[in-house]
CSV table of N, CA and C in Angstrom, one decimal:
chain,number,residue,atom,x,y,z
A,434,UNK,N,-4.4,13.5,-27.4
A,434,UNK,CA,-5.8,13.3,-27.3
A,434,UNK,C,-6.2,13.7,-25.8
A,435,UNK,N,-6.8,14.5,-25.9
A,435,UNK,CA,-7.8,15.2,-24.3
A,435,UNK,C,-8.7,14.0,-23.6
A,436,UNK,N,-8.6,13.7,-22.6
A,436,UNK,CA,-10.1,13.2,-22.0
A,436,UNK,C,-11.3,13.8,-21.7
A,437,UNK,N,-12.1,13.5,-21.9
A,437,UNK,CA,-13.6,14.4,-21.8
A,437,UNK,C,-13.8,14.1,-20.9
A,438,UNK,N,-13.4,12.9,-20.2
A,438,UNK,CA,-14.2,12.5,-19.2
A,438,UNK,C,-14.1,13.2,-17.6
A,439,UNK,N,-14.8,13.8,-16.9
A,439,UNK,CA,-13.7,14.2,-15.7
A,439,UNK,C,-13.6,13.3,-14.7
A,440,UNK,N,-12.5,13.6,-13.9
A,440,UNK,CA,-11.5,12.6,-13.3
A,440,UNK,C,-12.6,12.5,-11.9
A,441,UNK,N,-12.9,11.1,-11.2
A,441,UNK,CA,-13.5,10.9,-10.0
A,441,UNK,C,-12.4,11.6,-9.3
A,442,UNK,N,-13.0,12.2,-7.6
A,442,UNK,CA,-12.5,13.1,-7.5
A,442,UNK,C,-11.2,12.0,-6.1
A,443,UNK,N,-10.3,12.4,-5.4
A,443,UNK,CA,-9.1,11.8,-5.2
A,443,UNK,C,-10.2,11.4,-3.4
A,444,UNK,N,-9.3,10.2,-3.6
A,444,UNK,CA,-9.9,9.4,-2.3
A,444,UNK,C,-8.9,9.2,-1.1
A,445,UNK,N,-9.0,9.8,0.2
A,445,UNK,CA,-8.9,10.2,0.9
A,445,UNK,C,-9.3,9.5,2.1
A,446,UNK,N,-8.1,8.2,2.4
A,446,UNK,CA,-9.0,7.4,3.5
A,446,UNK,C,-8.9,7.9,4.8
A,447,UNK,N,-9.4,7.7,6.0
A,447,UNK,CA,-9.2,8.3,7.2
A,447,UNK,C,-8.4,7.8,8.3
A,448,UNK,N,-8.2,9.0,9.0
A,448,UNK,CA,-6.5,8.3,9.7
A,448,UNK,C,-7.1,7.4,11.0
A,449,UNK,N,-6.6,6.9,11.4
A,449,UNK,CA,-6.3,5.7,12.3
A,449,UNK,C,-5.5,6.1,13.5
A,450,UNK,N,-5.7,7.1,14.4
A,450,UNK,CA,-4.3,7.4,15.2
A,450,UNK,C,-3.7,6.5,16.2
A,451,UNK,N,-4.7,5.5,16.5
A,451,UNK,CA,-4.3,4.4,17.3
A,451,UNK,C,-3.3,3.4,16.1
A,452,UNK,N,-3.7,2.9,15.6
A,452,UNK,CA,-2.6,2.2,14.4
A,452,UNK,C,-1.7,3.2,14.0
A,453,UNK,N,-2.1,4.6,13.7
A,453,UNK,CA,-0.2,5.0,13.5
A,453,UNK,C,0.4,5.4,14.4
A,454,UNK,N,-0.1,5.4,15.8
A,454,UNK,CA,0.8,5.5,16.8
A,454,UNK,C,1.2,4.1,17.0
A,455,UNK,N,0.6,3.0,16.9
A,455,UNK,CA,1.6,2.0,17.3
A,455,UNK,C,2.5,1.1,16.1
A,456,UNK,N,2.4,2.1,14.8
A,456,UNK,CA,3.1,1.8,13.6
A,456,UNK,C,4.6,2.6,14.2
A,457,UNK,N,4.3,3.8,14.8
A,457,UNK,CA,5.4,4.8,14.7
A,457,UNK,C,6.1,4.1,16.2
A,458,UNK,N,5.4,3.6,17.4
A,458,UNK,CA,6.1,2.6,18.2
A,458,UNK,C,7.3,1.3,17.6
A,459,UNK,N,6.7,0.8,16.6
A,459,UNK,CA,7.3,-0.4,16.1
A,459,UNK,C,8.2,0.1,15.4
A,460,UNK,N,8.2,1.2,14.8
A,460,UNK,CA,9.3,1.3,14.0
A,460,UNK,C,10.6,1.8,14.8
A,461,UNK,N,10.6,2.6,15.7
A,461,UNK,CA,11.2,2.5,16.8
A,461,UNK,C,12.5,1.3,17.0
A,462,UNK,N,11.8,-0.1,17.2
A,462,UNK,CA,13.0,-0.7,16.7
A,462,UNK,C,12.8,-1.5,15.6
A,463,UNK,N,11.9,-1.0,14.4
A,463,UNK,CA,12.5,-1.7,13.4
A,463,UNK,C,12.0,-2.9,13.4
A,464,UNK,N,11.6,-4.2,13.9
A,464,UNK,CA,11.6,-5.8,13.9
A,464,UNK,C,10.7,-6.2,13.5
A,465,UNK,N,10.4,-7.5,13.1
A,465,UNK,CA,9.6,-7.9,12.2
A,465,UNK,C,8.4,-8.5,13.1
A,466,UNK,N,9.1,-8.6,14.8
A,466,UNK,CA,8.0,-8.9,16.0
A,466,UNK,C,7.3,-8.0,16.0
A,467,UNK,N,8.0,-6.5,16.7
A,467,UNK,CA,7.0,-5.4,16.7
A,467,UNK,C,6.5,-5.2,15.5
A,468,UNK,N,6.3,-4.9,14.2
A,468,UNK,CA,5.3,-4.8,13.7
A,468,UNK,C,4.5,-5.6,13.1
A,469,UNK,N,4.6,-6.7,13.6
A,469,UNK,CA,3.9,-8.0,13.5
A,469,UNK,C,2.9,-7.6,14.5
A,470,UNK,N,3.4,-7.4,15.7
A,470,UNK,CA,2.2,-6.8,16.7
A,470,UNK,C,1.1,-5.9,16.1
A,471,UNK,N,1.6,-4.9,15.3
A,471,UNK,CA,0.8,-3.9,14.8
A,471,UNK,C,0.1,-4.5,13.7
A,472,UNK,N,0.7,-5.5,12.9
A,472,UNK,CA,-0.8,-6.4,12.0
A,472,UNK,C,-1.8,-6.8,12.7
A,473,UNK,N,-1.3,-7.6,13.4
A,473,UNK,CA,-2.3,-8.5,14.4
A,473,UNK,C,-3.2,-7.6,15.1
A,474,UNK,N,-2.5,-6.6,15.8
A,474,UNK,CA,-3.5,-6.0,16.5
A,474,UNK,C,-4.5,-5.0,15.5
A,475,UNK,N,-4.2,-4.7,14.5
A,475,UNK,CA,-5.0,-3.7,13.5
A,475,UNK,C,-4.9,-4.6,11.9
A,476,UNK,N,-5.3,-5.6,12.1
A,476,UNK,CA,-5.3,-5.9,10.8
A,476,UNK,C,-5.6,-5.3,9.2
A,477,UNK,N,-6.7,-4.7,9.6
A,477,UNK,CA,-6.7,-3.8,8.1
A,477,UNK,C,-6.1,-2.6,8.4
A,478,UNK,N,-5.4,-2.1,8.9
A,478,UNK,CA,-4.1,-1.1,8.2
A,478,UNK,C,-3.3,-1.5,7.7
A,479,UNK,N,-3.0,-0.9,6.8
A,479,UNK,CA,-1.8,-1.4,5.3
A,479,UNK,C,-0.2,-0.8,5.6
A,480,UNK,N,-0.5,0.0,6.6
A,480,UNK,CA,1.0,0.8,6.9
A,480,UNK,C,1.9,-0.3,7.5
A,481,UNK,N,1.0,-1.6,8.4
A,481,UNK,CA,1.6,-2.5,9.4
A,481,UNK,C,2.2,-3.0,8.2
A,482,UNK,N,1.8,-4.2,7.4
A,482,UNK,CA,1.5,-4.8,6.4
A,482,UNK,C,2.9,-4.2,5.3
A,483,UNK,N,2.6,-2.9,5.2
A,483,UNK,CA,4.1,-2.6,4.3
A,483,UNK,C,5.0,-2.7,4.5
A,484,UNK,N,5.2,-2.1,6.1
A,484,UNK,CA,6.5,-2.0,7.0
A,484,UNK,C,7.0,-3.5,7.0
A,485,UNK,N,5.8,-4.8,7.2
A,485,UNK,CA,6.4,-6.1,7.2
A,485,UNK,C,7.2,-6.3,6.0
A,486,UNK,N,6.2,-6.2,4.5
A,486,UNK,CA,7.1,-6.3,3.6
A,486,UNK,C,8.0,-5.5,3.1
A,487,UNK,N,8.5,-4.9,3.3
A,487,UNK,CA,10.0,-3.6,3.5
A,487,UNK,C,10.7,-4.4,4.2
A,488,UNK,N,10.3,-4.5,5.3
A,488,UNK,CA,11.7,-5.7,6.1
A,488,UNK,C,11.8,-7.0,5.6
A,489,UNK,N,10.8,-7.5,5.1
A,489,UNK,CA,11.2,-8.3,3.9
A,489,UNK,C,12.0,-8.4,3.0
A,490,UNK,N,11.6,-7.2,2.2
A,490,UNK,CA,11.9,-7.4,0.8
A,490,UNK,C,13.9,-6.9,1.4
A,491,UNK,N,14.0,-6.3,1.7
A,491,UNK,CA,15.0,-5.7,2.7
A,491,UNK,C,16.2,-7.1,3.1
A,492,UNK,N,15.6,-8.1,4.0
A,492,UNK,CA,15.8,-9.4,3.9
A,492,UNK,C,16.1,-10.1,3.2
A,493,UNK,N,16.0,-9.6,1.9
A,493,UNK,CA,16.2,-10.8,0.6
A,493,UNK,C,14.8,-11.8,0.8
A,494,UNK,N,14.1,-11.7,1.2
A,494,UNK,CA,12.8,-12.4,1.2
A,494,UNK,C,11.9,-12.4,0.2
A,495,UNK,N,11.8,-12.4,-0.7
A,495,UNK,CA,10.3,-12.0,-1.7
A,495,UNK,C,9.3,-12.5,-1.6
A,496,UNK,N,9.3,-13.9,-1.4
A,496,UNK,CA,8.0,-14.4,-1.2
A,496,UNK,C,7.3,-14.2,0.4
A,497,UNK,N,8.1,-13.7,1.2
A,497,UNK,CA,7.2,-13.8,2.3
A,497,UNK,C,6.9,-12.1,1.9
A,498,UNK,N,7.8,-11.5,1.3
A,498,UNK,CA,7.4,-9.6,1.1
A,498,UNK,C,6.2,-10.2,0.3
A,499,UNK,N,5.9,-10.4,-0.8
A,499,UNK,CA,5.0,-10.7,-1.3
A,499,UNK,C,3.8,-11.2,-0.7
A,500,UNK,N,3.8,-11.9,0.3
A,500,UNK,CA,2.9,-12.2,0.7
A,500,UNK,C,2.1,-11.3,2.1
A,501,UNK,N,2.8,-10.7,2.3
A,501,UNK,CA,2.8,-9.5,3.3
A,501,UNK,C,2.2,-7.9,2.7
A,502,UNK,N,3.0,-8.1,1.5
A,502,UNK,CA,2.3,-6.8,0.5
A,502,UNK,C,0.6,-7.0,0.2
A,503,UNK,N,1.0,-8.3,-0.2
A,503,UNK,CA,-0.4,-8.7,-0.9
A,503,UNK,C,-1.6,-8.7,0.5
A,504,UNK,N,-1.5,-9.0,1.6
A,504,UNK,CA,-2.4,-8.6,2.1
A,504,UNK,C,-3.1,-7.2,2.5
A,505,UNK,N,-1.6,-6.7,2.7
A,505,UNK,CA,-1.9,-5.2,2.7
A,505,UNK,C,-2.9,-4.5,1.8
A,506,UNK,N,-2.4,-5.4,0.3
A,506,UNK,CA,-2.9,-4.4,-0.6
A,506,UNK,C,-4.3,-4.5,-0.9
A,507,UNK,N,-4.4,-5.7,-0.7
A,507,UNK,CA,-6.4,-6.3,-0.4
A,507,UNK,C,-6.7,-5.6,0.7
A,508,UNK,N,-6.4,-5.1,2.0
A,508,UNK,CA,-6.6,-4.5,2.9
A,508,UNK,C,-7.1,-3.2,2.7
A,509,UNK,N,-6.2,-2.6,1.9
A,509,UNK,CA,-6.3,-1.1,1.3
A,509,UNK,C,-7.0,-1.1,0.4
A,510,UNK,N,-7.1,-1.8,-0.3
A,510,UNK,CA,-8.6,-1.6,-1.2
A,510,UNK,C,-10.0,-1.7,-0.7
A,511,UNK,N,-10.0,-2.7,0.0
A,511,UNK,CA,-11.2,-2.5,0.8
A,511,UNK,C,-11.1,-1.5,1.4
A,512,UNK,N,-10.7,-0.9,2.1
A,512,UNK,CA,-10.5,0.6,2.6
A,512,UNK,C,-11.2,1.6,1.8
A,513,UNK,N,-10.5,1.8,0.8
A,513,UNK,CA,-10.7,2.2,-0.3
A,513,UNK,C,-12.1,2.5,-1.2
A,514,UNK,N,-12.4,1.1,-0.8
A,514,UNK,CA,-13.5,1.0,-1.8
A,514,UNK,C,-14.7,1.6,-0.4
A,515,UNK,N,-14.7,1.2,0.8
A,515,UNK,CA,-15.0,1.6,2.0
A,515,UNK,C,-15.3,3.5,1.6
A,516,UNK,N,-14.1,3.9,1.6
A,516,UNK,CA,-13.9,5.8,1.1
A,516,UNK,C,-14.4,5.9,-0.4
A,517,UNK,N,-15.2,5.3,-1.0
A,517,UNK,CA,-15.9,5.5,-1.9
A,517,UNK,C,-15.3,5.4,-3.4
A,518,UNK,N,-14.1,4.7,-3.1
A,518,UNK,CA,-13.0,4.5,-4.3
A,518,UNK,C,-14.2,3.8,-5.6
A,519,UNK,N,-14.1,3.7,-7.1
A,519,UNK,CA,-14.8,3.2,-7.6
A,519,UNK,C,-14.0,2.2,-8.5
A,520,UNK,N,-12.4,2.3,-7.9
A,520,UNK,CA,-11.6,1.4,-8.8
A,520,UNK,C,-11.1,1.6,-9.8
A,521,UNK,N,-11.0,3.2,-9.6
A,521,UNK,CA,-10.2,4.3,-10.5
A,521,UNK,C,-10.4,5.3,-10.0
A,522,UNK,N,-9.0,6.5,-10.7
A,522,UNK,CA,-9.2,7.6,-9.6
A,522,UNK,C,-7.8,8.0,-8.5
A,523,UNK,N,-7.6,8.9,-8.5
A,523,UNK,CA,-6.6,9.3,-7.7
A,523,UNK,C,-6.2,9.0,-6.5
A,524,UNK,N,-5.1,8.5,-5.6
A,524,UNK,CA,-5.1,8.3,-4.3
A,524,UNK,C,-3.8,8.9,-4.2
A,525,UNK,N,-4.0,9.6,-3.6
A,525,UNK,CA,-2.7,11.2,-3.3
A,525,UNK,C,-1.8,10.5,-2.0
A,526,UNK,N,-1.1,10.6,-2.9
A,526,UNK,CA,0.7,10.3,-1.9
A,526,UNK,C,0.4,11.2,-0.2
A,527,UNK,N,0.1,12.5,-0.3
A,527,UNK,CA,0.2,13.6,0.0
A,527,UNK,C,-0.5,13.0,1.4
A,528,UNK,N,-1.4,12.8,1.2
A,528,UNK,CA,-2.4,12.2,2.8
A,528,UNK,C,-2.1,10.9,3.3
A,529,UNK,N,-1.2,11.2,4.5
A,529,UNK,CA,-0.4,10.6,5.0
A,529,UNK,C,-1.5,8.8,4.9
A,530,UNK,N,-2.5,8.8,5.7
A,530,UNK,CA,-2.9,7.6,5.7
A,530,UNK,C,-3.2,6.9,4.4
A,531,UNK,N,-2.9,7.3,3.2
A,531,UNK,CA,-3.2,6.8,2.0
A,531,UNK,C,-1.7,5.9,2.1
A,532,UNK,N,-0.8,6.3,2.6
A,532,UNK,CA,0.9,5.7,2.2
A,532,UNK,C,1.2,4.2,2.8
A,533,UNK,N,-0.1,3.7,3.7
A,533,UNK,CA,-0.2,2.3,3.5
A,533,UNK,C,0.1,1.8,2.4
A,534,UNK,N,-1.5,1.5,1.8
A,534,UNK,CA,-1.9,1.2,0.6
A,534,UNK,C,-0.7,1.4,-0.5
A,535,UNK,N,-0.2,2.7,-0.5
A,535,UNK,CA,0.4,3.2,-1.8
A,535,UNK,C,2.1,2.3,-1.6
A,536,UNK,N,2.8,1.9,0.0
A,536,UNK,CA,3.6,1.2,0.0
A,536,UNK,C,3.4,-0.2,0.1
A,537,UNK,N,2.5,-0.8,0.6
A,537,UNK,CA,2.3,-1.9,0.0
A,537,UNK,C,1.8,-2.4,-1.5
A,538,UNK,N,1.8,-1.2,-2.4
A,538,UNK,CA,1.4,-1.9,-3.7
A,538,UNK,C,2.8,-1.7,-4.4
A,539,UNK,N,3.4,-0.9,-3.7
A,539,UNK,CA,4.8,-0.6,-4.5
A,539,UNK,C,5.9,-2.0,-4.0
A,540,UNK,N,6.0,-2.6,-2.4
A,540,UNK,CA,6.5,-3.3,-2.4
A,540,UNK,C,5.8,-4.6,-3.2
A,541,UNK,N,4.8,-5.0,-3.2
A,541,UNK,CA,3.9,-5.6,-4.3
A,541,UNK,C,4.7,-5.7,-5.9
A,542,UNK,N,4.6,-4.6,-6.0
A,542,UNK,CA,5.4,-5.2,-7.5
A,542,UNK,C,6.9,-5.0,-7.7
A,543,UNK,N,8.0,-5.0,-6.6
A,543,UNK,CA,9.0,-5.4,-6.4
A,543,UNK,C,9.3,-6.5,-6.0
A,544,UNK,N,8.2,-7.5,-5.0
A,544,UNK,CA,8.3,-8.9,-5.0
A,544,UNK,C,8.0,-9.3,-5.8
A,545,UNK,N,6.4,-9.1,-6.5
A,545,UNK,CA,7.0,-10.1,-7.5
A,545,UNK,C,7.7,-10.1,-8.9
A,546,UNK,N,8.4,-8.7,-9.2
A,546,UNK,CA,9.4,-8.9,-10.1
A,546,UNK,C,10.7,-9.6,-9.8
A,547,UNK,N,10.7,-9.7,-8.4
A,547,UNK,CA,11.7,-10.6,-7.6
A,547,UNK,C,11.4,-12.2,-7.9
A,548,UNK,N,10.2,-12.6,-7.8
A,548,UNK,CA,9.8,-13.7,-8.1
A,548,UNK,C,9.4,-14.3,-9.3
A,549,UNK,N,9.9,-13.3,-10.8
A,549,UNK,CA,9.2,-13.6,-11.9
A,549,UNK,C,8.0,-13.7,-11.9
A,550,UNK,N,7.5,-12.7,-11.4
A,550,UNK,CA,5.7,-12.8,-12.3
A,550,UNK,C,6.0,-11.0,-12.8
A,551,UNK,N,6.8,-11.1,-13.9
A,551,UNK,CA,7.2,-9.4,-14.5
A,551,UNK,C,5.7,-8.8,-14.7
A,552,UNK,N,4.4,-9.9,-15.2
A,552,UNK,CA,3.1,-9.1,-15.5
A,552,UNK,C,2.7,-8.0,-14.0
A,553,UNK,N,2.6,-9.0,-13.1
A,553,UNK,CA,2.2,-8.4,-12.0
A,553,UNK,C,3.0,-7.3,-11.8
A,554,UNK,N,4.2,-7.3,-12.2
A,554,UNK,CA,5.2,-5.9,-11.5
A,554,UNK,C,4.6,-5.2,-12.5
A,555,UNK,N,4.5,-5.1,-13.1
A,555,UNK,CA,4.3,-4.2,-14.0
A,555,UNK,C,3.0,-3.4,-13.6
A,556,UNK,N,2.1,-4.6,-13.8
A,556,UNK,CA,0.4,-4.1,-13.1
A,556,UNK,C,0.5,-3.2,-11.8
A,557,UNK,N,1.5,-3.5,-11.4
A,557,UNK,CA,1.1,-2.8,-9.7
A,557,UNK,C,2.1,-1.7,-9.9
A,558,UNK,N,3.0,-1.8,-10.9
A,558,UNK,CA,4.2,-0.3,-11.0
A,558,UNK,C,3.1,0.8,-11.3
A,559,UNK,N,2.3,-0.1,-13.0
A,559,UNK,CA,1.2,1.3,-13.3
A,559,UNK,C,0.2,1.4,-12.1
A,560,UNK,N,-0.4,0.8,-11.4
A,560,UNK,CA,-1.4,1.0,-10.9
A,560,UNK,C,-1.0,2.1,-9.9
A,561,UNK,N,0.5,1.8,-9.5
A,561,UNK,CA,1.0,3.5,-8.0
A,561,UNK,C,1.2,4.0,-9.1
A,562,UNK,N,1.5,4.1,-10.0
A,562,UNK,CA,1.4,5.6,-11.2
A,562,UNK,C,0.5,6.0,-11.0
A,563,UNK,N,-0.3,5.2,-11.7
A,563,UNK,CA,-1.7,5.8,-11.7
A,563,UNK,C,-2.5,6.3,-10.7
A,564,UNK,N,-2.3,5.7,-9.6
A,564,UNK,CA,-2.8,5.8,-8.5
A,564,UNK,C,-2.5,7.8,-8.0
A,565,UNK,N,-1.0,7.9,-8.3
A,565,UNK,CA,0.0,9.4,-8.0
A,565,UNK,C,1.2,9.2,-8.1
A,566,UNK,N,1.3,9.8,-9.3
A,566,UNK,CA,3.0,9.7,-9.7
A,566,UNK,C,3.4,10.3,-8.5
A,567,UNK,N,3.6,11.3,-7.6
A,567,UNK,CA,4.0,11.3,-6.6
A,567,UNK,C,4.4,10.3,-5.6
A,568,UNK,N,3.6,9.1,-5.5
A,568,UNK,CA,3.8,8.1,-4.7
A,568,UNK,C,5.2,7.1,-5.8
A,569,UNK,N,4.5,7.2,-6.6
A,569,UNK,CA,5.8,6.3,-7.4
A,569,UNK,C,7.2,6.7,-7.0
A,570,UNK,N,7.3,8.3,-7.7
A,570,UNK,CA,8.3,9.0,-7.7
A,570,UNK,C,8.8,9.0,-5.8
A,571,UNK,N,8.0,9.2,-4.9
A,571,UNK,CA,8.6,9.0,-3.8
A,571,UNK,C,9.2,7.6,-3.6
A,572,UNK,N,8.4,6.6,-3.8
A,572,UNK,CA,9.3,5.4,-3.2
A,572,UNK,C,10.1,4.3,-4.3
A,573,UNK,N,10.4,5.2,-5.4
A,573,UNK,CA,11.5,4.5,-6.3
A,573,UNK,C,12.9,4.6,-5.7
């Protein structure tokens, strides 16, 4: 079955070069201080936010990944919804500043399939499908 409907068109948030320069500082060495600096100091960027839960989830941590994701990923939707997202609709792997958002929803539903809430992993596995199988397929 075809959809008739046509697809809103791919949303495309805008880069940040002060937060991904001091995303790409923190990663440098890696620690959960340095890019803790990079939340605090840029709060709604999702890239800080991911990288925290990655070294989390990394950690054996879930619940603090989880809770690290989960801000992110409220972060990035506002964003989102900011770039004219309607809450459906494409968000391309491809444009670098979208890979916040798109890694914190993915560590998102690896914590909490970590935590037994399998609905939520699930919700947030389709949602980076849906979002661009490219993003899935990159960070599986």
């Amino acid at each position: 079955m075809q959809n008739l409907l046509p697809e809103p068109p791919a949303t495309k948030l805008p880069a940040d070069e002060a937060a991904d320069a001091a995303l790409a500082e923190a990663a440098k060495s890696g620690t959960d201080e340095a890019y803790q600096e990079v939340a605090a100091r840029f709060p709604t960027f999702s890239g800080g936010w991911a990288a925290l839960a990655q070294n989390a989830l990394a950690a054996q941590q879930p619940v603090t990944a989880y809770a690290y994701a989960r801000t992110g990923y409220h972060r990035g939707l506002d964003a989102l919804r900011r770039s004219g997202w309607k809450g459906h609709g494409p968000v391309p792997w491809e444009h670098a500043p979208n890979q916040g958002f798109l890694r914190c929803l993915h560590s998102l539903s690896l914590a909490a399939a970590a935590i037994g809430e399998a609905d939520e992993a699930a919700r947030c596995a389709q949602f980076l499908r849906d979002s661009d199988p490219a993003a899935a397929d990159a960070l599986s």
